[in-house]
Coordinates of C-alpha atoms in Angstrom, one line a residue:
Chain S
M13 CA -8.1 5.9 -26.3
R14 CA -6.4 8.8 -25.5
A15 CA -8.9 11.2 -27.4
D16 CA -11.5 9.6 -25.2
H17 CA -9.8 9.8 -22.1
E18 CA -9.4 13.9 -22.4
R19 CA -13.1 14.0 -24.1
L20 CA -13.7 11.9 -20.0
M21 CA -11.9 14.3 -18.6
A22 CA -13.4 17.5 -20.1
Y23 CA -17.0 16.3 -19.3
V24 CA -15.9 16.1 -16.1
D25 CA -14.3 19.6 -15.7
G26 CA -17.3 20.9 -17.7
E27 CA -14.7 22.1 -20.9
L28 CA -17.6 20.6 -22.9
D29 CA -19.9 22.7 -25.1
G30 CA -24.2 22.1 -25.3
G31 CA -23.4 19.4 -28.3
E32 CA -20.4 18.1 -27.4
R33 CA -22.2 17.0 -24.0
A34 CA -25.3 16.5 -25.4
E35 CA -23.1 13.9 -27.2
F36 CA -20.5 12.0 -24.6
E37 CA -24.0 12.1 -22.6
R38 CA -25.9 9.7 -25.4
Q39 CA -22.7 7.6 -25.6
L40 CA -22.3 7.3 -22.0
A41 CA -26.3 6.0 -21.7
A42 CA -24.8 3.3 -23.9
D43 CA -21.7 2.4 -22.5
P44 CA -21.3 1.3 -19.1
D45 CA -17.5 0.8 -19.2
L46 CA -18.0 4.4 -19.6
R47 CA -19.6 4.5 -16.9
A48 CA -17.1 3.4 -15.3
L49 CA -14.0 5.2 -16.2
L50 CA -16.7 8.7 -15.3
A51 CA -17.3 7.1 -11.5
A52 CA -14.0 7.1 -11.0
E53 CA -13.2 10.5 -12.6
Q54 CA -16.1 12.4 -10.6
T55 CA -14.5 10.3 -7.5
L56 CA -11.0 11.4 -7.8
R57 CA -11.8 15.1 -8.5
A58 CA -13.8 14.7 -5.2
R59 CA -11.0 13.3 -3.4
L60 CA -8.7 16.2 -4.1
Q61 CA -11.0 18.8 -3.2
T62 CA -12.1 17.8 0.1
S63 CA -8.7 16.3 0.9
F64 CA -7.0 20.9 0.0
A65 CA -10.1 21.7 1.4
R66 CA -8.6 21.4 5.0
Q67 CA -5.8 23.9 4.2
L68 CA -8.0 27.0 3.7
S69 CA -9.2 26.5 6.5
E70 CA -5.5 27.6 8.0
P71 CA -5.8 30.9 9.1
A72 CA -3.0 33.0 7.2
P73 CA -0.2 34.5 8.8
E74 CA -0.8 37.9 10.3
R75 CA 2.4 38.8 8.1
L76 CA 0.9 37.8 4.6
V77 CA -2.6 40.1 5.8
Q78 CA -0.2 42.8 6.9
T79 CA 1.4 43.0 3.6
A80 CA -1.5 43.1 1.7
R81 CA -3.2 45.1 3.2
T82 CA -0.3 47.6 4.2
A83 CA 2.7 47.1 1.1
R84 CA 3.5 49.8 -1.2
A85 CA 0.9 49.6 -3.9
G86 CA 2.2 51.0 -7.1
S87 CA 1.1 54.1 -9.2
A88 CA 2.2 54.3 -13.1
G89 CA 6.2 54.5 -13.4
L90 CA 7.1 52.2 -10.7
A91 CA 7.4 49.2 -13.0
I92 CA 11.8 49.7 -12.8
L93 CA 11.2 49.4 -8.6
E94 CA 9.2 46.9 -8.8
R95 CA 12.0 44.8 -10.7
W96 CA 14.1 46.1 -8.3
R97 CA 12.2 44.7 -5.3
G98 CA 11.9 41.5 -7.4
R99 CA 15.6 41.0 -7.2
S100 CA 15.9 42.1 -3.6
R101 CA 13.5 39.9 -2.5
S102 CA 14.9 36.6 -4.6
R103 CA 16.7 34.9 -2.1
V104 CA 13.7 34.6 0.4
T105 CA 15.4 35.3 3.0
G106 CA 12.5 36.1 4.9
R107 CA 12.4 32.8 6.4
R108 CA 14.5 33.0 9.3
Y109 CA 12.3 36.1 11.0
W110 CA 9.7 34.0 11.3
P111 CA 11.0 30.8 12.1
L112 CA 8.1 29.7 15.0
S113 CA 5.0 30.9 13.3
V114 CA 6.3 28.7 10.6
A115 CA 6.9 25.5 12.7
L116 CA 3.0 26.3 14.3
A117 CA 1.7 26.3 10.8
A118 CA 3.2 23.5 9.4
S119 CA 0.7 20.8 9.7
L120 CA -0.5 18.9 6.8
M121 CA 2.0 20.1 3.9
L122 CA 4.5 18.7 6.2
A123 CA 2.6 15.6 7.3
A124 CA 2.9 15.4 2.8
V125 CA 7.0 15.9 2.4
F126 CA 8.1 13.8 5.5
G127 CA 5.1 11.2 4.6
L128 CA 6.9 11.4 0.8
Q129 CA 10.1 10.4 2.8
L130 CA 8.8 7.6 3.9
W131 CA 7.5 6.4 0.2
R132 CA 10.9 7.1 -1.3
S133 CA 13.0 6.1 1.5
P134 CA 14.2 2.3 -0.5
G135 CA 14.5 0.5 3.2
A136 CA 11.0 1.8 4.4
S137 CA 7.9 2.0 3.0
V138 CA 4.6 3.1 3.1
A139 CA 1.6 1.7 1.0
L140 CA -1.7 3.7 -0.1
V141 CA -4.8 1.6 0.7
S142 CA -8.1 2.9 0.0
G143 CA -7.0 6.2 1.3
Q144 CA -5.3 4.6 4.1
V145 CA -1.6 4.5 5.1
V146 CA -0.6 1.0 5.4
A147 CA 2.8 0.1 6.5
R148 CA 4.9 -2.9 3.6
G149 CA 7.8 -3.7 3.4
P150 CA 10.8 -3.1 6.3
V151 CA 7.6 -1.4 8.1
A152 CA 5.5 -3.7 8.2
Q153 CA 7.8 -6.8 9.0
A154 CA 9.5 -4.6 11.8
L155 CA 6.1 -4.1 13.8
S156 CA 4.5 -7.6 12.9
T157 CA 8.1 -8.7 14.4
A158 CA 10.6 -7.2 16.0
L159 CA 10.6 -6.8 19.6
A160 CA 11.5 -3.8 20.8
R161 CA 13.9 -5.2 23.7
T162 CA 15.7 -7.9 21.7
Q163 CA 16.3 -5.6 18.4
P164 CA 19.4 -4.7 16.8
A165 CA 20.7 -1.5 18.2
D166 CA 21.8 -0.7 13.7
A167 CA 18.0 -2.4 12.6
A168 CA 17.0 -0.2 9.9
V169 CA 13.5 0.1 11.7
R170 CA 13.7 0.0 15.0
I171 CA 10.4 0.0 17.1
G172 CA 10.2 1.7 20.2
L173 CA 6.8 1.0 22.4
S174 CA 3.9 -1.3 21.9
F175 CA 0.6 -0.4 23.6
R176 CA -3.1 -0.9 23.3
D177 CA -5.2 2.1 22.5
R178 CA -8.1 3.2 23.8
Q179 CA -9.8 1.3 21.2
G180 CA -8.7 -2.0 22.3
R181 CA -6.2 -2.2 18.9
M182 CA -2.8 -3.2 19.3
C183 CA -0.9 -0.1 18.3
R184 CA 3.3 0.0 18.1
T185 CA 5.6 3.2 17.8
F186 CA 8.3 2.7 14.8
M187 CA 11.2 4.5 13.3
A188 CA 12.7 4.5 9.3
R189 CA 16.3 5.3 9.7
A190 CA 16.5 5.7 6.4
A191 CA 13.6 8.2 6.0
L192 CA 14.5 9.9 8.8
S193 CA 10.9 9.6 9.8
A194 CA 9.1 8.3 13.1
G195 CA 5.5 7.1 13.3
V196 CA 2.2 5.4 14.9
A197 CA 0.9 2.7 13.3
C198 CA -2.0 0.3 14.4
R199 CA -3.1 -3.2 13.9
A200 CA -6.5 -3.1 11.9
G201 CA -6.6 -7.3 11.1
Q202 CA -3.4 -8.2 8.6
D203 CA -2.3 -4.7 8.1
W204 CA -0.5 -2.2 10.3
L205 CA -2.2 1.6 9.7
V206 CA 0.3 4.1 9.7
E207 CA -1.9 6.7 12.0
A208 CA 0.0 9.8 13.0
V209 CA 4.2 10.4 10.8
A210 CA 6.8 12.7 12.7
S211 CA 10.5 13.9 11.3
A212 CA 12.6 12.5 13.9
P213 CA 16.5 13.9 14.2
A214 CA 18.9 12.8 11.9
A215 CA 21.4 10.0 13.4
A216 CA 24.0 11.7 15.8
G217 CA 27.1 9.8 15.2
A218 CA 28.2 6.3 13.6
V219 CA 25.4 5.1 11.9
G220 CA 24.2 2.3 14.1
A221 CA 25.5 3.9 17.8
V222 CA 23.9 3.2 20.4
R223 CA 21.3 5.3 21.9
T224 CA 19.3 5.8 25.4
A225 CA 16.2 4.9 24.6
G226 CA 13.3 7.3 24.1
S227 CA 15.6 10.1 24.0
E228 CA 15.3 10.3 19.9
W229 CA 11.7 9.6 19.3
P230 CA 10.3 13.1 18.4
A231 CA 8.0 14.8 20.6
A232 CA 4.7 14.9 18.1
I233 CA 5.4 11.0 18.6
M234 CA 4.9 10.4 21.9
R235 CA 2.2 13.3 22.5
E236 CA 0.5 10.7 19.5
V237 CA 1.3 7.6 22.1
D238 CA 0.1 10.2 25.1
Q239 CA -3.4 10.4 23.2
R240 CA -3.8 6.9 21.9
I241 CA -2.6 4.1 24.9
A242 CA -5.1 3.3 27.5
G243 CA -3.1 1.7 30.2
N244 CA 1.0 1.1 30.3
A245 CA 3.0 0.1 27.9
L246 CA 3.9 -4.2 27.2
D247 CA 6.4 -5.0 28.5
D248 CA 8.9 -7.8 27.2
Q249 CA 7.0 -10.5 28.4
A250 CA 3.3 -9.1 27.1
E251 CA 5.0 -7.8 23.6
R252 CA 5.9 -11.9 23.0
R253 CA 2.2 -12.6 23.8
A254 CA 1.2 -10.0 21.8
R255 CA 3.0 -10.5 18.7
A256 CA 2.7 -15.0 19.3
H257 CA -1.6 -13.4 18.7
H258 CA -0.6 -11.6 15.9
W259 CA -1.0 -8.3 17.1
Q260 CA -4.5 -9.3 17.2
P261 CA -6.7 -7.2 19.9
Chain I
M13 CA -10.8 60.3 -8.1
T14 CA -7.8 60.4 -5.9
D15 CA -11.2 58.8 -3.4
I16 CA -12.3 56.5 -6.4
H17 CA -8.7 55.7 -6.1
N18 CA -8.3 54.7 -2.8
D19 CA -11.5 53.2 -2.2
D20 CA -10.2 50.7 -5.5
L21 CA -7.1 49.8 -3.7
A22 CA -8.7 49.5 -0.4
A23 CA -11.0 47.2 -2.0
F24 CA -8.2 45.1 -4.1
R25 CA -6.5 44.5 -0.9
E26 CA -9.2 43.2 0.7
Q27 CA -9.8 41.1 -1.7
L28 CA -6.0 39.7 -2.1
V29 CA -6.5 39.2 1.9
A30 CA -9.5 37.3 0.9
L31 CA -7.2 35.3 -2.1
L32 CA -4.5 33.9 0.9
P33 CA -5.6 31.1 1.8
R34 CA -6.0 30.0 -1.6
L35 CA -2.7 31.7 -2.7
R36 CA -0.8 29.8 0.0
R37 CA -2.7 26.8 -1.4
V38 CA -1.4 27.1 -4.9
A39 CA 2.4 28.7 -3.7
R40 CA 2.4 25.0 -1.4
G41 CA 2.4 23.6 -5.0
Y42 CA 5.0 24.7 -6.8
T43 CA 7.3 25.3 -3.3
R44 CA 6.4 21.4 -0.7
N45 CA 7.2 23.3 1.6
V46 CA 5.4 25.8 4.2
A47 CA 7.7 28.3 5.0
D48 CA 8.8 28.7 1.2
A49 CA 5.0 28.7 0.4
D50 CA 4.6 31.8 2.6
D51 CA 7.7 33.6 1.7
L52 CA 6.3 32.8 -2.6
V53 CA 3.3 34.5 -1.4
Q54 CA 4.5 37.6 0.4
L55 CA 6.6 38.1 -2.8
A56 CA 3.5 38.1 -5.0
I57 CA 1.0 40.2 -3.0
E58 CA 4.3 43.0 -3.2
R59 CA 4.3 42.7 -6.7
A60 CA 0.2 42.5 -7.7
L61 CA 0.3 45.5 -5.4
L62 CA 2.8 46.9 -7.7
R63 CA 1.4 46.8 -10.5
W64 CA -2.8 46.3 -9.3
Q65 CA -3.4 49.1 -11.9
Q66 CA -2.6 46.3 -14.5
W67 CA -5.6 44.4 -13.3
Q68 CA -8.9 44.5 -15.6
R69 CA -11.5 44.7 -13.3
G70 CA -14.2 42.2 -14.0
T71 CA -11.6 39.9 -14.7
R72 CA -11.2 36.9 -12.3
L73 CA -8.2 38.2 -9.6
D74 CA -7.3 34.7 -8.5
C75 CA -5.9 33.8 -12.0
W76 CA -4.7 36.8 -12.2
M77 CA -2.5 36.2 -8.8
F78 CA -2.1 32.5 -10.2
G79 CA 0.2 33.9 -13.2
I80 CA 1.8 36.7 -10.8
L81 CA 2.5 33.3 -7.9
R82 CA 4.0 31.4 -11.2
N83 CA 6.4 34.0 -12.5
A84 CA 7.8 34.5 -8.4
W85 CA 8.6 31.2 -8.6
F86 CA 10.3 30.6 -11.2
D87 CA 12.3 33.5 -10.5
E88 CA 12.8 32.4 -7.1
L89 CA 14.3 28.8 -8.5
R90 CA 16.0 30.4 -11.3
A91 CA 17.7 32.9 -8.3
R92 CA 18.3 30.3 -6.1
R93 CA 20.3 28.3 -8.7
R94 CA 22.3 31.3 -8.9
H95 CA 23.3 30.8 -5.2
A96 CA 22.8 27.5 -5.3
E97 CA 21.0 27.6 -2.2
V98 CA 18.7 23.8 -1.3
L99 CA 15.8 24.1 0.5
L100 CA 16.5 23.9 4.4
E101 CA 14.9 21.2 6.5
D102 CA 16.2 21.6 10.2
E103 CA 13.5 23.8 10.5
Q104 CA 11.0 20.8 10.3
A105 CA 12.6 18.4 12.3
G106 CA 10.0 17.0 15.2
T107 CA 7.6 19.5 14.2
Q108 CA 4.0 16.9 14.5
V109 CA 2.4 16.8 11.3
A110 CA -0.2 14.2 11.1
G111 CA -3.0 12.2 13.5
G112 CA -4.3 13.2 16.7
D113 CA -7.8 13.9 14.9
G114 CA -8.9 10.5 13.3
G115 CA -8.8 8.6 10.1
Q116 CA -9.6 11.5 8.1
P117 CA -6.6 13.3 8.0
L118 CA -4.9 10.8 7.1
Q119 CA -7.1 10.2 3.9
A120 CA -5.9 13.8 3.4
L121 CA -2.2 13.6 3.8
A122 CA -2.5 10.3 1.4
V123 CA -3.9 12.2 -1.0
E124 CA -1.4 15.1 -0.3
A125 CA 1.1 13.3 -0.4
A126 CA 0.3 11.4 -3.7
L127 CA -0.5 15.5 -5.6
L128 CA 3.4 16.6 -4.4
E129 CA 5.0 13.7 -5.6
L130 CA 3.6 14.3 -9.1
P131 CA 6.1 16.3 -11.1
E132 CA 5.5 20.1 -11.0
E133 CA 4.1 20.7 -14.4
Q134 CA 1.2 17.7 -13.5
R135 CA 1.0 18.8 -10.2
M136 CA -0.1 22.4 -10.9
A137 CA -2.1 21.5 -13.8
V138 CA -4.1 19.3 -11.3
L139 CA -4.0 21.6 -8.3
L140 CA -5.4 24.6 -10.9
V141 CA -8.3 22.9 -12.3
L142 CA -9.2 19.7 -10.1
V143 CA -8.8 21.9 -6.8
E144 CA -9.0 25.4 -7.3
G145 CA -11.3 24.9 -10.1
L146 CA -9.8 26.9 -12.9
S147 CA -11.0 26.6 -16.5
Y148 CA -8.5 25.1 -19.0
K149 CA -8.4 28.3 -21.0
E150 CA -7.4 29.7 -17.4
A151 CA -5.5 27.5 -15.7
A152 CA -3.3 27.4 -19.6
A153 CA -2.8 31.0 -18.9
A154 CA -2.0 31.2 -15.3
L155 CA 1.1 27.9 -16.7
D156 CA 1.6 30.2 -19.4
V157 CA 1.2 27.0 -22.2
P158 CA -1.2 26.3 -24.3
I159 CA -4.1 24.7 -23.8
G160 CA -3.4 21.4 -25.5
T161 CA -0.3 21.7 -23.1
L162 CA -2.4 21.6 -20.6
T163 CA -4.4 18.9 -21.0
S164 CA -2.3 16.5 -21.6
R165 CA -0.7 17.5 -18.0
L166 CA -4.3 16.9 -16.5
A167 CA -4.5 13.9 -18.4
R168 CA -1.4 12.2 -17.0
G169 CA -0.9 13.4 -13.4
R170 CA -5.1 12.1 -13.0
E171 CA -3.4 9.1 -14.7
A172 CA -1.1 8.4 -12.5
L173 CA -2.9 10.2 -9.2
A174 CA -5.6 7.3 -9.8
R175 CA -2.8 4.5 -9.7
V176 CA -1.5 6.1 -6.5
L177 CA -4.6 6.6 -5.1
A178 CA -6.8 3.1 -6.4

């Protein structure tokens, strides 16, 4: 089975030679299960390539372009210098000099990193469903049931605003404390689709301390709300009505 | 002779510039952090230029560079262990990270997140073969492992991805 799978992968990856390839294709023609596995592998490969292609359109930081164009090029005999330079650079201290550009350049990879925090945090979770990020567990629970006005101040998942977006869907902002993540989720059927995630500042002071509403929400999330909201955020009464209707449009 | 040398070097530098997006992408696979990845790419470029004459024309520069990236990363890890440094995440707080342009980026996010969650060995095998399009032989060389090791990491990585993304 393992050998079969490796051969299937080798086929998808173009690693079989002519004879092996022909033989595998004969096998394929006779085996619908194998064809289904093949299709799944090809889909996975295509999804990976599409997803990671986005990173290629990010412009490279100027400092890297300058390094490539101007950094000292070696001639024979520079091996010692190279070792020395390798050592002197080894602590990766350069970052401090480019925090702003780095912050601006940080896009999907950070999303992935913060997304992962949300993933891994025991008290808050999201899941991938058909390639979409769907709230699960305590996050979904809070999105469906909590009311902004009456939720406990120290809730593991807090709700910020509830609003109707321009497509008419009900959306809510949430903050998962343990994951240091905040996000916007919108209702789709019985699911909450997580549409944006950002890191939330670590709680200042004691856990459970009452905070001023709004001040702790990442600006990125508030911008997401601004871009989506149609009309005003729901007040307490409207929020109760929406909950009674299970957040349907 | 000197002119040829200079032309070659200039061409080599421009090839590096053209490779930057892919170098950054692979470096992020190692570091899982944008800032560290760019530092790693810088280090790898400096090292590559110092020994650029060791690169054999006619062979793939991307594969050669991926090998240098890997070595630089392992040196960096050793140095970090020595200095007991940890990744600083504070600079990233509050950065906008996703959303704003529809569903597609989130799908990409989901796929990237799933890949980043794999153990490094599987992650890099998948990244080099399935994303960067290296052959098994080339990827094994860039990762400095036997081909059999590469293919078994690749198989495990794929299975894990398929489970998560199903």
